[in-house]
Structures are given as C-alpha cells and as structure tokens.
mmCIF file of C-alpha atoms in Angstrom:
data_model
loop_
_atom_site.group_PDB
_atom_site.id
_atom_site.type_symbol
_atom_site.label_atom_id
_atom_site.label_comp_id
_atom_site.label_asym_id
_atom_site.label_seq_id
_atom_site.Cartn_x
_atom_site.Cartn_y
_atom_site.Cartn_z
ATOM 1 C CA MET U 1 97.578 198.732 120.509
ATOM 2 C CA PHE U 2 99.180 199.771 117.210
ATOM 3 C CA GLY U 3 96.202 201.673 115.820
ATOM 4 C CA LYS U 4 92.884 201.035 114.164
ATOM 5 C CA VAL U 5 91.553 200.398 110.689
ATOM 6 C CA VAL U 6 89.390 203.195 109.305
ATOM 7 C CA ASP U 7 87.856 202.865 105.842
ATOM 8 C CA GLY U 8 90.371 200.188 104.846
ATOM 9 C CA TYR U 9 93.447 202.096 106.013
ATOM 10 C CA VAL U 10 95.465 201.661 109.194
ATOM 11 C CA SER U 11 95.634 204.748 111.368
ATOM 12 C CA HIS U 12 98.662 204.117 113.575
ATOM 13 C CA SER U 13 98.829 205.036 117.219
ATOM 14 C CA GLN U 14 102.119 206.290 118.634
ATOM 15 C CA TYR U 15 102.944 202.631 119.375
ATOM 16 C CA GLY U 16 102.209 201.663 115.776
ATOM 17 C CA GLN U 17 104.512 204.441 114.584
ATOM 18 C CA ILE U 18 107.256 203.071 116.847
ATOM 19 C CA VAL U 19 106.739 199.572 115.434
ATOM 20 C CA GLN U 20 106.905 200.873 111.861
ATOM 21 C CA LYS U 21 110.068 202.886 112.556
ATOM 22 C CA ASN U 22 111.788 199.877 114.134
ATOM 23 C CA TRP U 23 110.758 197.588 111.256
ATOM 24 C CA LEU U 24 112.116 200.032 108.695
ATOM 25 C CA GLY U 25 115.348 200.326 110.711
ATOM 26 C CA LEU U 26 116.133 196.592 110.650
ATOM 27 C CA PRO U 27 118.433 196.765 107.578
ATOM 28 C CA ASN U 28 120.625 199.227 109.524
ATOM 29 C CA HIS U 29 121.316 196.444 112.028
ATOM 30 C CA PHE U 30 121.417 193.561 109.548
ATOM 31 C CA PRO U 31 123.194 194.570 106.313
ATOM 32 C CA TYR U 32 122.262 191.302 104.548
ATOM 33 C CA LEU U 33 118.556 192.039 105.102
ATOM 34 C CA SER U 34 116.207 193.815 102.720
ATOM 35 C CA LEU U 35 112.580 194.600 103.432
ATOM 36 C CA ASP U 36 109.759 194.048 100.984
ATOM 37 C CA ASP U 37 106.054 194.795 101.505
ATOM 38 C CA PHE U 38 104.801 195.093 105.083
ATOM 39 C CA VAL U 39 101.868 196.433 107.045
ATOM 40 C CA VAL U 40 101.533 197.231 110.740
ATOM 41 C CA MET U 41 98.017 196.174 111.692
ATOM 42 C CA PRO U 42 96.211 197.113 114.956
ATOM 43 C CA ASN U 43 97.596 194.077 116.824
ATOM 44 C CA HIS U 44 100.196 192.441 114.568
ATOM 45 C CA LEU U 45 102.514 192.936 111.635
ATOM 46 C CA HIS U 46 102.864 191.245 108.249
ATOM 47 C CA GLY U 47 106.148 191.645 106.413
ATOM 48 C CA ILE U 48 108.455 190.074 103.881
ATOM 49 C CA LEU U 49 112.135 189.762 104.769
ATOM 50 C CA ILE U 50 114.727 189.080 102.096
ATOM 51 C CA LEU U 51 117.962 187.543 103.353
ATOM 52 C CA SER U 52 120.951 187.364 101.056
ATOM 53 C CA ALA U 53 124.689 186.843 101.006
ATOM 54 C CA ARG U 54 124.940 190.350 99.592
ATOM 55 C CA GLY U 55 124.380 193.297 101.834
ATOM 56 C CA LYS U 56 124.969 197.013 101.693
ATOM 57 C CA GLN U 57 128.712 196.361 101.571
ATOM 58 C CA GLY U 58 128.349 194.134 98.495
ATOM 59 C CA ASN U 59 129.324 190.487 98.189
ATOM 60 C CA VAL U 60 130.385 189.091 101.549
ATOM 61 C CA GLY U 61 131.604 185.738 100.231
ATOM 62 C CA ALA U 62 135.291 184.814 100.397
ATOM 63 C CA GLY U 63 135.907 181.990 97.962
ATOM 64 C CA LEU U 64 135.211 178.523 99.321
ATOM 65 C CA ARG U 65 135.545 179.644 102.904
ATOM 66 C CA PRO U 66 132.664 181.816 104.199
ATOM 67 C CA ALA U 67 133.496 185.308 105.357
ATOM 68 C CA LEU U 68 133.123 186.067 109.065
ATOM 69 C CA SER U 69 130.092 188.273 108.436
ATOM 70 C CA ILE U 70 128.176 185.309 106.990
ATOM 71 C CA GLU U 71 129.159 183.034 109.869
ATOM 72 C CA MET U 72 128.075 185.613 112.436
ATOM 73 C CA ARG U 73 124.849 186.715 110.795
ATOM 74 C CA GLN U 74 121.487 186.159 112.447
ATOM 75 C CA GLY U 75 118.736 184.083 110.913
ATOM 76 C CA ILE U 76 115.088 185.045 110.894
ATOM 77 C CA SER U 77 114.654 184.174 114.572
ATOM 78 C CA GLY U 78 117.461 186.548 115.571
ATOM 79 C CA ILE U 79 116.110 189.339 113.394
ATOM 80 C CA ILE U 80 112.583 188.970 114.784
ATOM 81 C CA ARG U 81 113.899 188.731 118.356
ATOM 82 C CA ALA U 82 115.874 191.957 117.825
ATOM 83 C CA PHE U 83 112.896 193.731 116.230
ATOM 84 C CA LYS U 84 110.580 192.727 119.054
ATOM 85 C CA GLY U 85 113.175 193.805 121.605
ATOM 86 C CA TYR U 86 113.844 197.201 120.000
ATOM 87 C CA SER U 87 110.161 198.030 119.592
ATOM 88 C CA THR U 88 109.163 196.733 123.050
ATOM 89 C CA ARG U 89 111.846 198.787 124.799
ATOM 90 C CA GLU U 90 110.846 201.942 122.923
ATOM 91 C CA ILE U 91 107.108 201.440 123.494
ATOM 92 C CA ASN U 92 107.650 200.742 127.194
ATOM 93 C CA ALA U 93 109.859 203.838 127.516
ATOM 94 C CA TYR U 94 107.173 205.924 125.794
ATOM 95 C CA ARG U 95 104.453 204.706 128.139
ATOM 96 C CA GLY U 96 106.649 204.823 131.235
ATOM 97 C CA ALA U 97 106.470 201.085 131.843
ATOM 98 C CA ARG U 98 109.085 198.430 132.474
ATOM 99 C CA ASN U 99 109.070 194.830 131.319
ATOM 100 C CA ASN U 100 105.545 194.971 129.858
ATOM 101 C CA SER U 101 104.941 192.511 127.041
ATOM 102 C CA VAL U 102 104.094 193.912 123.639
ATOM 103 C CA TRP U 103 104.459 190.877 121.386
ATOM 104 C CA GLU U 104 103.402 187.264 121.591
ATOM 105 C CA ARG U 105 106.271 184.867 122.121
ATOM 106 C CA ASN U 106 106.251 183.197 118.698
ATOM 107 C CA TYR U 107 105.827 184.308 115.119
ATOM 108 C CA TYR U 108 104.747 182.730 111.867
ATOM 109 C CA ASP U 109 107.274 182.374 109.054
ATOM 110 C CA HIS U 110 106.999 180.988 105.581
ATOM 111 C CA ILE U 111 109.596 180.478 102.844
ATOM 112 C CA ILE U 112 108.456 182.062 99.608
ATOM 113 C CA ARG U 113 109.387 179.685 96.812
ATOM 114 C CA ASN U 114 108.419 181.420 93.570
ATOM 115 C CA ALA U 115 107.276 184.695 91.992
ATOM 116 C CA GLU U 116 103.598 183.722 91.966
ATOM 117 C CA GLU U 117 103.656 183.019 95.685
ATOM 118 C CA LEU U 118 105.542 186.271 96.331
ATOM 119 C CA ASN U 119 102.936 188.245 94.409
ATOM 120 C CA ASN U 120 100.088 186.501 96.278
ATOM 121 C CA ILE U 121 101.653 187.328 99.636
ATOM 122 C CA ARG U 122 102.357 190.924 98.604
ATOM 123 C CA ARG U 123 98.697 191.261 97.600
ATOM 124 C CA TYR U 124 97.605 189.728 100.922
ATOM 125 C CA ILE U 125 99.756 192.221 102.842
ATOM 126 C CA THR U 126 98.572 195.209 100.829
ATOM 127 C CA GLU U 127 94.909 194.230 101.101
ATOM 128 C CA ASN U 128 95.048 193.186 104.767
ATOM 129 C CA PRO U 129 93.612 196.447 106.158
ATOM 130 C CA VAL U 130 90.641 196.244 103.765
ATOM 131 C CA ARG U 131 89.879 192.709 105.001
ATOM 132 C CA TRP U 132 90.441 193.520 108.696
ATOM 133 C CA GLN U 133 86.836 192.720 109.647
ATOM 134 C CA PHE U 134 87.483 189.115 108.533
ATOM 135 C CA ASP U 135 91.132 188.824 109.673
ATOM 136 C CA ARG U 136 91.746 185.934 112.072
ATOM 137 C CA GLU U 137 93.963 188.275 114.143
ATOM 138 C CA ASN U 138 91.079 190.705 114.644
ATOM 139 C CA PRO U 139 89.452 190.027 118.037
ATOM 140 C CA ALA U 140 86.095 191.137 116.594
ATOM 141 C CA SER U 141 86.406 189.051 113.412
ATOM 142 C CA GLU U 142 83.363 187.166 112.247
ATOM 143 C CA LYS U 143 85.427 184.490 110.462
ATOM 144 C CA LYS U 144 88.254 183.313 112.691
ATOM 145 C CA GLY U 145 90.574 180.673 111.334
ATOM 146 C CA ILE U 146 90.342 181.503 107.624
ATOM 147 C CA ALA U 147 93.450 180.167 105.885
ATOM 148 C CA GLU U 148 96.021 182.551 104.463
ATOM 149 C CA PRO U 149 95.983 182.609 100.635
ATOM 150 C CA TRP U 150 99.299 180.753 100.366
ATOM 151 C CA GLU U 151 98.024 177.994 102.680
ATOM 152 C CA CYS U 152 95.235 176.985 100.289
ATOM 153 C CA ASN U 153 95.820 174.086 97.905
#
C-alpha cells in the first residue's frame, strides 16, 4: 500500500508519502518527542521515537512537582494512536473512502537501553529496504519469522 522496494530503495506511493509526512509531523503535536531514524516500508513502518522531559519549549520540569505538560503528555501508545489516526484519515480522504482500515491494531515497541543497541537498530532500519526479500513483514518473503537483530542473544 505504501510503495514498493526497487533495487534496495523504497519508492513510495501517494499513501506512503502521506505516512511519511504524518510521521515527520509528530513532533509538532508532541513537543517532548524527537524522531530518530525511520523508514516507511511497503506495508509497515520502522522508527525510533525519543521521549524526553525537554521539548521544543525547553525544560518542562517545575521543581519537585511535575509541570502540567508532563502530567498531560501522551506515552508511546497515545503517540502511535494519533499517528495512525492522522495518516488513516488523510489516506482515506485521498482515496475517497470512509472508515477503511490502514493499520493493524497493535504495534511492536522496544526500549533501547544502550548506544550499541541504538546503533544496531539504526542499522536495521537503514538496511531494511535492502533486506526486503527476507523481511518477515513481506508477504512474499522466503524466510518468515527471522528474529530482529536486537532479539538475538
């Protein structure tokens, strides 16, 4: 739906361009959110979200008592729900449809605990289009169920 992989690069469809635009726009809605590496694949997205107590407005802490903006901020589930909602509404408007599903209900998250793991995941994201023929999310994959690099012990 979001495009196809050609010679190791993703060629986005109009829907893929909408997904990418909405992903890049997330920090405008969530000032405590920064985006790291990401890739919109033909039928899914990989991305790194960085949540912090500092946003575009600077430090949002207020001594020992948390500031309202921290208390009201969304966690990962709220951010992903918003992203899926924004992109679904725009894709459905583009194709003249109403209430059509675009995304699966759940998502996979993982806490990155150190620099080595971060670098491994960044590499995985960057190289994902090159490995598309073996990706477990690829319906035509020859090797379904291969573990992600950070899942290996």
